[in-house]
PDB file of C-alpha atoms in Angstrom:
ATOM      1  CA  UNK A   1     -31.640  16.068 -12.358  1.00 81.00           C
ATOM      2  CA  UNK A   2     -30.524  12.948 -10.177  1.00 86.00           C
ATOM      3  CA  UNK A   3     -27.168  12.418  -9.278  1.00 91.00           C
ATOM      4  CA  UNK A   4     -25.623   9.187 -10.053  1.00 90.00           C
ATOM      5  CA  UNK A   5     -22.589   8.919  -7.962  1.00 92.00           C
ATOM      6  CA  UNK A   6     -21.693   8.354  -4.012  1.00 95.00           C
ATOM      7  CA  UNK A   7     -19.008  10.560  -5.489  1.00 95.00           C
ATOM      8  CA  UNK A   8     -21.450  13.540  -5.808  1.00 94.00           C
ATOM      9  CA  UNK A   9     -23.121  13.207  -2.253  1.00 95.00           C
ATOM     10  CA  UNK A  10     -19.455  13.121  -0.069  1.00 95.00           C
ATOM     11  CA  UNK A  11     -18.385  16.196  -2.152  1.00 94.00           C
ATOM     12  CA  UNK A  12     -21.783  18.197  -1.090  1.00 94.00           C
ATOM     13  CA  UNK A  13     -22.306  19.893   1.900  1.00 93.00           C
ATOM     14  CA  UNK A  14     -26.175  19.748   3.200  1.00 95.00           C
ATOM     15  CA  UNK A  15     -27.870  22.200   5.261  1.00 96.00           C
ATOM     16  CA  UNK A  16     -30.589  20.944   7.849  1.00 97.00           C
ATOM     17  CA  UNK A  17     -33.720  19.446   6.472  1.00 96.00           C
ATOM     18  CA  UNK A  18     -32.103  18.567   3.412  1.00 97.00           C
ATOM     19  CA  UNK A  19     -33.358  14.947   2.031  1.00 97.00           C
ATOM     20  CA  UNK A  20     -31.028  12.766  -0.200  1.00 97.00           C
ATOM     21  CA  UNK A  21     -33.191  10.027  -1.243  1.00 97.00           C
ATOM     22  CA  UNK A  22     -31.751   6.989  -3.668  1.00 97.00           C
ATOM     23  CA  UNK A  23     -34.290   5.613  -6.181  1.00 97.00           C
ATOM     24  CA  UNK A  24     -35.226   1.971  -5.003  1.00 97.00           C
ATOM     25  CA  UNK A  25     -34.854  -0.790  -6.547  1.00 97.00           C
ATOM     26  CA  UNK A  26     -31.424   0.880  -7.812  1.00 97.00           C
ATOM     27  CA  UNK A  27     -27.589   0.146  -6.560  1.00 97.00           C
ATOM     28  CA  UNK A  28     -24.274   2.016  -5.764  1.00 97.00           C
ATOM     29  CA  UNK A  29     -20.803   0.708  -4.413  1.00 96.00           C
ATOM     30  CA  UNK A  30     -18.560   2.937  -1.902  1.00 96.00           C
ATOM     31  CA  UNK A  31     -18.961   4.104   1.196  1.00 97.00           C
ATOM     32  CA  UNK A  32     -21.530   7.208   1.993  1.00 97.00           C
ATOM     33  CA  UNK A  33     -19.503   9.549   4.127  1.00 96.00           C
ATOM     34  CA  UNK A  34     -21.725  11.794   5.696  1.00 94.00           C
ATOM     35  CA  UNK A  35     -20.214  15.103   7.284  1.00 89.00           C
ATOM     36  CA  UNK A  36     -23.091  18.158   7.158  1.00 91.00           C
ATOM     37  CA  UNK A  37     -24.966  18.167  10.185  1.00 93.00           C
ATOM     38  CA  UNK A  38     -29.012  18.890  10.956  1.00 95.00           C
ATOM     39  CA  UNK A  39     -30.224  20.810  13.813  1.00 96.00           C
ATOM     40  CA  UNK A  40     -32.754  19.668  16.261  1.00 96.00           C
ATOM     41  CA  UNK A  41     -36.183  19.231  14.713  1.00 95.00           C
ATOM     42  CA  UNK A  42     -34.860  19.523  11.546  1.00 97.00           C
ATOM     43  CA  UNK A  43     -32.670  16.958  10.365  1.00 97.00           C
ATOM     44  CA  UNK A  44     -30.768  15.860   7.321  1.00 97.00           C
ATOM     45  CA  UNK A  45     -32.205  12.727   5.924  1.00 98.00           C
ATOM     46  CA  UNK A  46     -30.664   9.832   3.890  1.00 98.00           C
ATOM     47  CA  UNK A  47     -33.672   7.526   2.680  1.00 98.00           C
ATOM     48  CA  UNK A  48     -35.342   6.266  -0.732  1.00 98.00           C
ATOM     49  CA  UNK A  49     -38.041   6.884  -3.121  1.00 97.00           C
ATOM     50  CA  UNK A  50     -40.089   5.011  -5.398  1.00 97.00           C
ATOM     51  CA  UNK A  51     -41.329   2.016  -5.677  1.00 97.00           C
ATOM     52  CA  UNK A  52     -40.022  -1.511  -5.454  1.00 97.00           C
ATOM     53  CA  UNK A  53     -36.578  -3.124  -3.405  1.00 97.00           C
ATOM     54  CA  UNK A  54     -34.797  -0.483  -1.184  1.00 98.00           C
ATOM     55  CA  UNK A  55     -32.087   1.304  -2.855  1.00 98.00           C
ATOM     56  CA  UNK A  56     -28.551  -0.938  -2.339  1.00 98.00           C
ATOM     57  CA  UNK A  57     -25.220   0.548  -1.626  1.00 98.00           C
ATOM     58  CA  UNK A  58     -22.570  -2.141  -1.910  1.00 98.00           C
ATOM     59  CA  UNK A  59     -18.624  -2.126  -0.271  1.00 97.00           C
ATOM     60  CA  UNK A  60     -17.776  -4.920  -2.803  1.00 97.00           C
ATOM     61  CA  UNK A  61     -16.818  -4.876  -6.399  1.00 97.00           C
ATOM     62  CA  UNK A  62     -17.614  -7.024  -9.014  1.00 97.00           C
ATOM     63  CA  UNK A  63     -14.356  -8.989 -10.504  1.00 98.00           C
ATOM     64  CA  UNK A  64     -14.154  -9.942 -13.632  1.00 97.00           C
ATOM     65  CA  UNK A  65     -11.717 -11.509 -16.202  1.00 97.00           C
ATOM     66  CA  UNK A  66     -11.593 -15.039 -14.946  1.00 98.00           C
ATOM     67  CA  UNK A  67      -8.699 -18.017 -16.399  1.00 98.00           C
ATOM     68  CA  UNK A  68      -8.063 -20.980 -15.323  1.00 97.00           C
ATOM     69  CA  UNK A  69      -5.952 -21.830 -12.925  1.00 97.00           C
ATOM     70  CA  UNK A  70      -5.299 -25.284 -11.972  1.00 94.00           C
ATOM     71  CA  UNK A  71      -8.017 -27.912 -11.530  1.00 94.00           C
ATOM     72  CA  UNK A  72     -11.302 -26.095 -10.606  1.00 96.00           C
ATOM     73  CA  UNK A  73      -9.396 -23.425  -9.575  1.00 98.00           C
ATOM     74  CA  UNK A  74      -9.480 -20.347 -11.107  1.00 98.00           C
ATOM     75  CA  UNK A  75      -8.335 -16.692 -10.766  1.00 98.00           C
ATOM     76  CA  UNK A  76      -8.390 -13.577 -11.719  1.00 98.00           C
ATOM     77  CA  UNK A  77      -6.489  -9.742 -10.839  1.00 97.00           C
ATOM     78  CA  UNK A  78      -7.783  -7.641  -8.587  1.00 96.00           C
ATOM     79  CA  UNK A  79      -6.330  -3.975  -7.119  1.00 92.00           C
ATOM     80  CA  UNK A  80      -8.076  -4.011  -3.539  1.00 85.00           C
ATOM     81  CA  UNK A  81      -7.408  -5.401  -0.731  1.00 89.00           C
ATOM     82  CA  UNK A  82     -10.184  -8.431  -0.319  1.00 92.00           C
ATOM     83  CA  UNK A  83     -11.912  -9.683   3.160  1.00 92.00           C
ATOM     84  CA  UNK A  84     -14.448 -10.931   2.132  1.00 96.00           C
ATOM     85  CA  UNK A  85     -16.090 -12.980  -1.661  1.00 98.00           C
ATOM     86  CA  UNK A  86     -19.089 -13.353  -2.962  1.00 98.00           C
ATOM     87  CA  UNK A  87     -20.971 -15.682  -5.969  1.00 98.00           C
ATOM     88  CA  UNK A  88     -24.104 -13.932  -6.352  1.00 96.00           C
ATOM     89  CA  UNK A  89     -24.518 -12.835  -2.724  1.00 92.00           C
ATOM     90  CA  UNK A  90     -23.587 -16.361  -1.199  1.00 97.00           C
ATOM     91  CA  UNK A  91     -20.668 -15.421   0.974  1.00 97.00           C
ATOM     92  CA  UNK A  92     -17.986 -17.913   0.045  1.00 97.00           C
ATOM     93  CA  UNK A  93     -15.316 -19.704   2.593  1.00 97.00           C
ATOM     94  CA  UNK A  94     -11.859 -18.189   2.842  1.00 96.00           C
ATOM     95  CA  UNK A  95      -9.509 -20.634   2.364  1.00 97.00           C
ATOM     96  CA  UNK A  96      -7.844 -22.357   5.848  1.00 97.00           C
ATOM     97  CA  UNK A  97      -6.544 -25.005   7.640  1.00 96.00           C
ATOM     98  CA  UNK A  98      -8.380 -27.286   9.082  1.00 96.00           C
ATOM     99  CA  UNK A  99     -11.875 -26.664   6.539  1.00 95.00           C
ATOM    100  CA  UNK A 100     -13.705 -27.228   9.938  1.00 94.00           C
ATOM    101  CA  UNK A 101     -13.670 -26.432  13.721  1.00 94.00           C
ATOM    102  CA  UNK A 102     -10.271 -25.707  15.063  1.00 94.00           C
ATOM    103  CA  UNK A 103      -6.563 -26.904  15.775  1.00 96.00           C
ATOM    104  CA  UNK A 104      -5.297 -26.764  19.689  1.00 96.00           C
ATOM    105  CA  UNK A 105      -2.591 -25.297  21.124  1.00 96.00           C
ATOM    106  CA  UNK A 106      -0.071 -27.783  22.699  1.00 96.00           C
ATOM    107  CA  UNK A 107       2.503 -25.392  24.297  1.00 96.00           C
ATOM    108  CA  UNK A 108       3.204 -21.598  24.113  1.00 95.00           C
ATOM    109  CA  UNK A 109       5.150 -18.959  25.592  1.00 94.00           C
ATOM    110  CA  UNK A 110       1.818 -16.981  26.229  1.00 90.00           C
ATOM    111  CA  UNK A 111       2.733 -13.866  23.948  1.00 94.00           C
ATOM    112  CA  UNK A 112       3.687 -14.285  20.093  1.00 96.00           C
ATOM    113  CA  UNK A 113       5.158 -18.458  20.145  1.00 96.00           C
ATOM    114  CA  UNK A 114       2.935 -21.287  19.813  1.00 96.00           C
ATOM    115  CA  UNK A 115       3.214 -25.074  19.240  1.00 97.00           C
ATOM    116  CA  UNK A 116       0.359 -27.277  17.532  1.00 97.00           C
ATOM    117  CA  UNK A 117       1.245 -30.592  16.952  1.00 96.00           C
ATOM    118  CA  UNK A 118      -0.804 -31.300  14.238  1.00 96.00           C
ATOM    119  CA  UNK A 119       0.167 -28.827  12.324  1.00 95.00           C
ATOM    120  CA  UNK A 120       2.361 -29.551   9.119  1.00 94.00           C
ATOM    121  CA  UNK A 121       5.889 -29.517  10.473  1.00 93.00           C
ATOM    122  CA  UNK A 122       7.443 -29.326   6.579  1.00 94.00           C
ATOM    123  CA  UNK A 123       5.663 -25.951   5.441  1.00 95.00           C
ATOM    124  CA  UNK A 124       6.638 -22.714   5.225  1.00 95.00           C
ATOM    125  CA  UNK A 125       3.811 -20.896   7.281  1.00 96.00           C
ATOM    126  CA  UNK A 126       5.318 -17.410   7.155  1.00 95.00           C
ATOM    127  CA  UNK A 127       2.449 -15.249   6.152  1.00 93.00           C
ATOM    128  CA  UNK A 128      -0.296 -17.037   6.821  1.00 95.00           C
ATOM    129  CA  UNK A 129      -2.643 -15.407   9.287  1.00 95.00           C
ATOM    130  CA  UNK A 130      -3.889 -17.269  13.081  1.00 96.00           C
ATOM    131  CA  UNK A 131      -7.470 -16.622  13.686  1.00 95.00           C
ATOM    132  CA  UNK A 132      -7.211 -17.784  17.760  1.00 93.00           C
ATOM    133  CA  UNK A 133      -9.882 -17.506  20.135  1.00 85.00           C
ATOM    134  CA  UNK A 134      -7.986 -16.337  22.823  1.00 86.00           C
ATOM    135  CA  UNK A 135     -11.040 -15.798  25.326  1.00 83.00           C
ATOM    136  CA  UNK A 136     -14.390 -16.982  25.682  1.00 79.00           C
ATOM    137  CA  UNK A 137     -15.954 -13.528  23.968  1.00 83.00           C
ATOM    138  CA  UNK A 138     -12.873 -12.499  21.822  1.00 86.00           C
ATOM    139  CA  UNK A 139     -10.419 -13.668  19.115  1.00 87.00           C
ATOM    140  CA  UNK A 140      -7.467 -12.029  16.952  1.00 92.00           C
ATOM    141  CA  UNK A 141      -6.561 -12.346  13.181  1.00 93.00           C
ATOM    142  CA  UNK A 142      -2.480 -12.392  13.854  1.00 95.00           C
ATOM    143  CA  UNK A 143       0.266 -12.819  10.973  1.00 96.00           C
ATOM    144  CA  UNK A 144       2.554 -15.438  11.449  1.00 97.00           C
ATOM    145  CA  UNK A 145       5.899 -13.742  11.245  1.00 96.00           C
ATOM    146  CA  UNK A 146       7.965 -17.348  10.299  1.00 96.00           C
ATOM    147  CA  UNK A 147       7.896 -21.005  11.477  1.00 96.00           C
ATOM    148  CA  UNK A 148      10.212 -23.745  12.481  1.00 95.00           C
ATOM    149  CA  UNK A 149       8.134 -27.079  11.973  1.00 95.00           C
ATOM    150  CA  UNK A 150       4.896 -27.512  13.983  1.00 95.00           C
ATOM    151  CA  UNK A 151       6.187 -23.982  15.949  1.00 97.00           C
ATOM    152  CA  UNK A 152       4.615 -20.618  14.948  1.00 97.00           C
ATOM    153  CA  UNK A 153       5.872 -16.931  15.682  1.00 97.00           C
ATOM    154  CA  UNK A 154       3.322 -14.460  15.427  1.00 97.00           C
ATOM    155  CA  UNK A 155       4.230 -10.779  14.854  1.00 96.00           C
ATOM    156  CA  UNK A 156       2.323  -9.844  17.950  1.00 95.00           C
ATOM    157  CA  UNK A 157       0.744 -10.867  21.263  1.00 94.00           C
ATOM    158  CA  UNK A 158      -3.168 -11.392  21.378  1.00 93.00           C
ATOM    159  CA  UNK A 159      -5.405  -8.955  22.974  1.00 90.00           C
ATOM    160  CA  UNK A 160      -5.392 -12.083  25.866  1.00 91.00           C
ATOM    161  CA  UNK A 161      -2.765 -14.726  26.524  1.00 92.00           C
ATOM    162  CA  UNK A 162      -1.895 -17.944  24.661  1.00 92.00           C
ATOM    163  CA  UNK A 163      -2.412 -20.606  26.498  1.00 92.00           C
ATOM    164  CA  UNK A 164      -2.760 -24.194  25.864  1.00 94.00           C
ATOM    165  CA  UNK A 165      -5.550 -25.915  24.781  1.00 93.00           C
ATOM    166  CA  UNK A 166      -6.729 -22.784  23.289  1.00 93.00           C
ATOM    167  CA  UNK A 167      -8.517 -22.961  19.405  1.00 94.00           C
ATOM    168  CA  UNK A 168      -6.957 -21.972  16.450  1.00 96.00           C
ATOM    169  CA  UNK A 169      -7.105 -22.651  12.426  1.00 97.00           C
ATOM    170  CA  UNK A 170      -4.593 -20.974  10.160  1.00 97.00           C
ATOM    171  CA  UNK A 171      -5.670 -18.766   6.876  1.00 95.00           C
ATOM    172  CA  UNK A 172      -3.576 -16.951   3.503  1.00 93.00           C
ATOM    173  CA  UNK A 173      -1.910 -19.915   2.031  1.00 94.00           C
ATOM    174  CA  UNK A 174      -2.642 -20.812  -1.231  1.00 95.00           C
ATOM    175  CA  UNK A 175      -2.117 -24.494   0.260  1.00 95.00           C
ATOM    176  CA  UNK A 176      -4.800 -24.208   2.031  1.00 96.00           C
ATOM    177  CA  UNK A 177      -7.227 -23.876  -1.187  1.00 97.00           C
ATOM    178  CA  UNK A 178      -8.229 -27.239  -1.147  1.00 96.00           C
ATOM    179  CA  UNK A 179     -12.172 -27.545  -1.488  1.00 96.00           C
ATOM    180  CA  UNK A 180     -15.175 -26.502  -3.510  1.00 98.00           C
ATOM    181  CA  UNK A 181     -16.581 -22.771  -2.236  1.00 97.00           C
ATOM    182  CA  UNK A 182     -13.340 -21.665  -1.077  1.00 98.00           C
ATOM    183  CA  UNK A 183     -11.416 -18.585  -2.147  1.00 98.00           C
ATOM    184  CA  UNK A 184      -7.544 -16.968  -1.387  1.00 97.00           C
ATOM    185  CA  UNK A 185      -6.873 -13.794  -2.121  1.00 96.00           C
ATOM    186  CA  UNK A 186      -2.383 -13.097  -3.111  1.00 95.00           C
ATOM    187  CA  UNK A 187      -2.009  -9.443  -1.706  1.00 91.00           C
ATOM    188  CA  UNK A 188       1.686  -9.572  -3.696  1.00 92.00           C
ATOM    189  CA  UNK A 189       0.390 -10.960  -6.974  1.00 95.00           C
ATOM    190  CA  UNK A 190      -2.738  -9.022  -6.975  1.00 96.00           C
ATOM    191  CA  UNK A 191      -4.540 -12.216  -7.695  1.00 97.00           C
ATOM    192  CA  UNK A 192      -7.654 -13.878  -6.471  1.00 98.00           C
ATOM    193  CA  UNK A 193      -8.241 -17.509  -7.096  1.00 98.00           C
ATOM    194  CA  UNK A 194     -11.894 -19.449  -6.497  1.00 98.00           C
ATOM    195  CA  UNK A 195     -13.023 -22.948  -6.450  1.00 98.00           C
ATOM    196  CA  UNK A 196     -16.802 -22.438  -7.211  1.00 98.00           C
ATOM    197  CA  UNK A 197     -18.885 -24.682  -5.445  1.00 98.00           C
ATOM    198  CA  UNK A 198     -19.807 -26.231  -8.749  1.00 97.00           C
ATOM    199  CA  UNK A 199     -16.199 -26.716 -10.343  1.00 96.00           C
ATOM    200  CA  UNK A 200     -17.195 -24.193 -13.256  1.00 97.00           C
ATOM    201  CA  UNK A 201     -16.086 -20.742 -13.961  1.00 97.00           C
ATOM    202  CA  UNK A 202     -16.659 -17.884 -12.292  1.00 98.00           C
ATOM    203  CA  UNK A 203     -17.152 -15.897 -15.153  1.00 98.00           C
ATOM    204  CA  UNK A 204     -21.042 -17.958 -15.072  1.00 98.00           C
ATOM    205  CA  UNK A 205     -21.993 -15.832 -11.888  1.00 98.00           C
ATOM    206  CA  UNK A 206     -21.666 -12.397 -10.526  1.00 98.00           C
ATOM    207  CA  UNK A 207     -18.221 -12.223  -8.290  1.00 98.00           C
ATOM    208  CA  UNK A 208     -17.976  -9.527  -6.105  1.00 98.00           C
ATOM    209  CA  UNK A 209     -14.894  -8.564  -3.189  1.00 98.00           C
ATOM    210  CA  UNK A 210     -15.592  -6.611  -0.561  1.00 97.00           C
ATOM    211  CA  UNK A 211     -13.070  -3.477  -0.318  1.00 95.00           C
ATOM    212  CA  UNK A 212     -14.958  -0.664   1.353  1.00 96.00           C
ATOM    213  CA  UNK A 213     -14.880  -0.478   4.977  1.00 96.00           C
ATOM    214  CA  UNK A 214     -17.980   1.114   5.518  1.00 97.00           C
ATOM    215  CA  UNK A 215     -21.769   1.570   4.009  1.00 97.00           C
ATOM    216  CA  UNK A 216     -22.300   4.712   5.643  1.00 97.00           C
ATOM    217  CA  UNK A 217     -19.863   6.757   7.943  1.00 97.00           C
ATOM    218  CA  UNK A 218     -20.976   9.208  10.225  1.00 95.00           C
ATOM    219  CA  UNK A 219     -18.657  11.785  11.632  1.00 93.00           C
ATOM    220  CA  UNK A 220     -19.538  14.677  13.908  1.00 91.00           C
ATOM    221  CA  UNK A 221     -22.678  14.396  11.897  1.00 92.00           C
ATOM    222  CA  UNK A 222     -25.427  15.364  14.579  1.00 96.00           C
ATOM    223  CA  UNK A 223     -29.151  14.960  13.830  1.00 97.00           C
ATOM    224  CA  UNK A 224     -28.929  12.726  10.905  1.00 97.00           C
ATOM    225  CA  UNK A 225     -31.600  10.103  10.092  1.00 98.00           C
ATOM    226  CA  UNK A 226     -31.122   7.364   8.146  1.00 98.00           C
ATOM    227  CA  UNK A 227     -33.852   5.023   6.618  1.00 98.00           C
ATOM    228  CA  UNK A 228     -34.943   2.143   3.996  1.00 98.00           C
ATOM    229  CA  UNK A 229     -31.497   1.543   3.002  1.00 98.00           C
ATOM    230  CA  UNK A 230     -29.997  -1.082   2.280  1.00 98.00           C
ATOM    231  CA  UNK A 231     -26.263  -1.852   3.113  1.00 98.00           C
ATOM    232  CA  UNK A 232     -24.379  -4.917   1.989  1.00 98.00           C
ATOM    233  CA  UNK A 233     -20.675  -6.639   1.888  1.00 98.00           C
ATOM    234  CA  UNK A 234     -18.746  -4.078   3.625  1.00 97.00           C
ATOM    235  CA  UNK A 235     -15.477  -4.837   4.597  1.00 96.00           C
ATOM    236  CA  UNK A 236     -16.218  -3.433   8.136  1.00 95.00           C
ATOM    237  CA  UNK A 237     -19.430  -1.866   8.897  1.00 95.00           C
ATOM    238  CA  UNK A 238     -22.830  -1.533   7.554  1.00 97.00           C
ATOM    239  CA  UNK A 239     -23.254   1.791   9.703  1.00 97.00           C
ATOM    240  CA  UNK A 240     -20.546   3.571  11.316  1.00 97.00           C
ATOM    241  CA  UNK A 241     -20.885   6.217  13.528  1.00 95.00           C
ATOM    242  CA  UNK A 242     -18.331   8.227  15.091  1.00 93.00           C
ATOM    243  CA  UNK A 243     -18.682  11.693  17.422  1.00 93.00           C
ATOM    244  CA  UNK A 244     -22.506  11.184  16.212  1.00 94.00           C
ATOM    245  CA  UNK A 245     -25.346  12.251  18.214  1.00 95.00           C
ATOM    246  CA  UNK A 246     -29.325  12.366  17.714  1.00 96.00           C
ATOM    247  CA  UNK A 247     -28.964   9.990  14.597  1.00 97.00           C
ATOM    248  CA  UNK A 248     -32.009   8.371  14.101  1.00 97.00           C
ATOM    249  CA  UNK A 249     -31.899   4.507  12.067  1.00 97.00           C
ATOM    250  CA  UNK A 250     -35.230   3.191  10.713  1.00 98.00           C
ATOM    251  CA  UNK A 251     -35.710  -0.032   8.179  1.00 98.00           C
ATOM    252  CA  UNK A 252     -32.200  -0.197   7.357  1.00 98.00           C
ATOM    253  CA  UNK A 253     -31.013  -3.688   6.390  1.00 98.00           C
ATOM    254  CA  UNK A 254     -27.365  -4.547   6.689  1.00 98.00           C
ATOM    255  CA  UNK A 255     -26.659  -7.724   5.308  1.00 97.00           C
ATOM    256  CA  UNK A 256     -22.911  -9.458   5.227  1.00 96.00           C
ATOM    257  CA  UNK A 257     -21.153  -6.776   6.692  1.00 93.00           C
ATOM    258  CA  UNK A 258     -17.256  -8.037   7.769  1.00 86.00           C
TER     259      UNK A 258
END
């Protein structure tokens, strides 16, 4: 008989030539941790079977039990840890500061202090996160370990310098909630809150938060193929592969992965 869980597959060790194969046009959430490997010529295959949409294996939950809030606002618990939101597969905006394009750097001490003068000087930014773009090809997600007016301390230095000049905007306030399609997660409450981009409730639409890091994670898993999958909403990565060798990826899709 079929199985129905991810659950099922991770706790089963394959033997080469082995084929797990998910019905299309069906769906799973977790992450598919792969450990058994093939040999060469005669690998162990992850694909699909049927007919219709290839088979969908989610790293997002669905959230449910929405109230009202304040306003258009509304929210909702939720266990996980959240990266990422989505009404009915639209990716919505985490809530920051500014909405659009990026605050500057005046002055900084190059490590974990920086001053932006149009920043707020009367709030409390402790918490928040800095998403900086600290190099032309890189940027860092840093907490902000307290602030004195428009002056933020970070809890560590950037993979690069600060310098100034350099773009920034500032994230995890509920302050910063301010606009239709926006969302904030409260890691202390356990509480997400959403402005739809209508106004209405989110109980109208499917919600869904993406908590698992991967779709599928490969480790020492050598001579593996994987095909006519489709991954979507991880929190990290749509295929991870670690120690691998001879995998083999055909026709996967990997849509919205963090």
């Amino acid at each position: 008989s079929p199985w129905k869980t991810l659950t099922k597959v991770n706790n089963t060790y394959f033997r080469p030539g082995d084929q797990i194969l998910f019905k299309r046009g069906d769906q799973w959430t977790g992450t598919l941790n792969v450990i058994s490997p093939g040999v060469y010529g005669n690998p162990i295959v992850f694909g699909a079977y049927g007919s219709g949409e290839k088979p969908r294996i989610y790293g997002s939950e669905i959230i449910t039990g929405w109230t009202e809030h304040s306003g258009n606002i509304y929210k909702a618990t939720f266990s996980g840890n959240i990266n990422q939101l989505f009404l009915e597969n639209d990716r919505m905006k985490a809530a920051r500061h500014p909405n659009s394009g990026y605050l500057f750097i005046d002055s900084s001490d190059g490590f974990t202090s920086m001053t932006c003068n149009d920043l707020d000087g009367s709030m409390d930014y402790k918490g928040a996160k800095v998403f900086c773009r600290t190099y032309y090809f890189t940027a860092d997600l840093i907490d902000v370990l307290n602030s004195d007016g428009n002056r933020l301390t970070l809890n560590r230095a950037p993979r690069h310098a600060l310098k100034q000049g350099l773009g920034f905007f500032v994230m995890n306030k509920p302050e910063f909630l301010d606009q239709a399609g926006e969302w904030f997660y409260d890691a202390t409450t356990k509480t997400v809150y959403l402005w739809t981009p209508n106004g209405d409730s989110p109980s109208n639409y499917t919600i869904r938060a993406s908590v698992y890091p991967d779709g599928i994670y490969l480790n020492a898993a050598n001579f593996v193929t994987v095909e006519d999958i489709h991954f979507l909403h991880q929190a990290g990565t749509g295929i991870h592969l670690r120690n691998s060798n001879y995998v083999v990826l055909n026709r996967n899709d990997i849509t919205d992965a963090n």
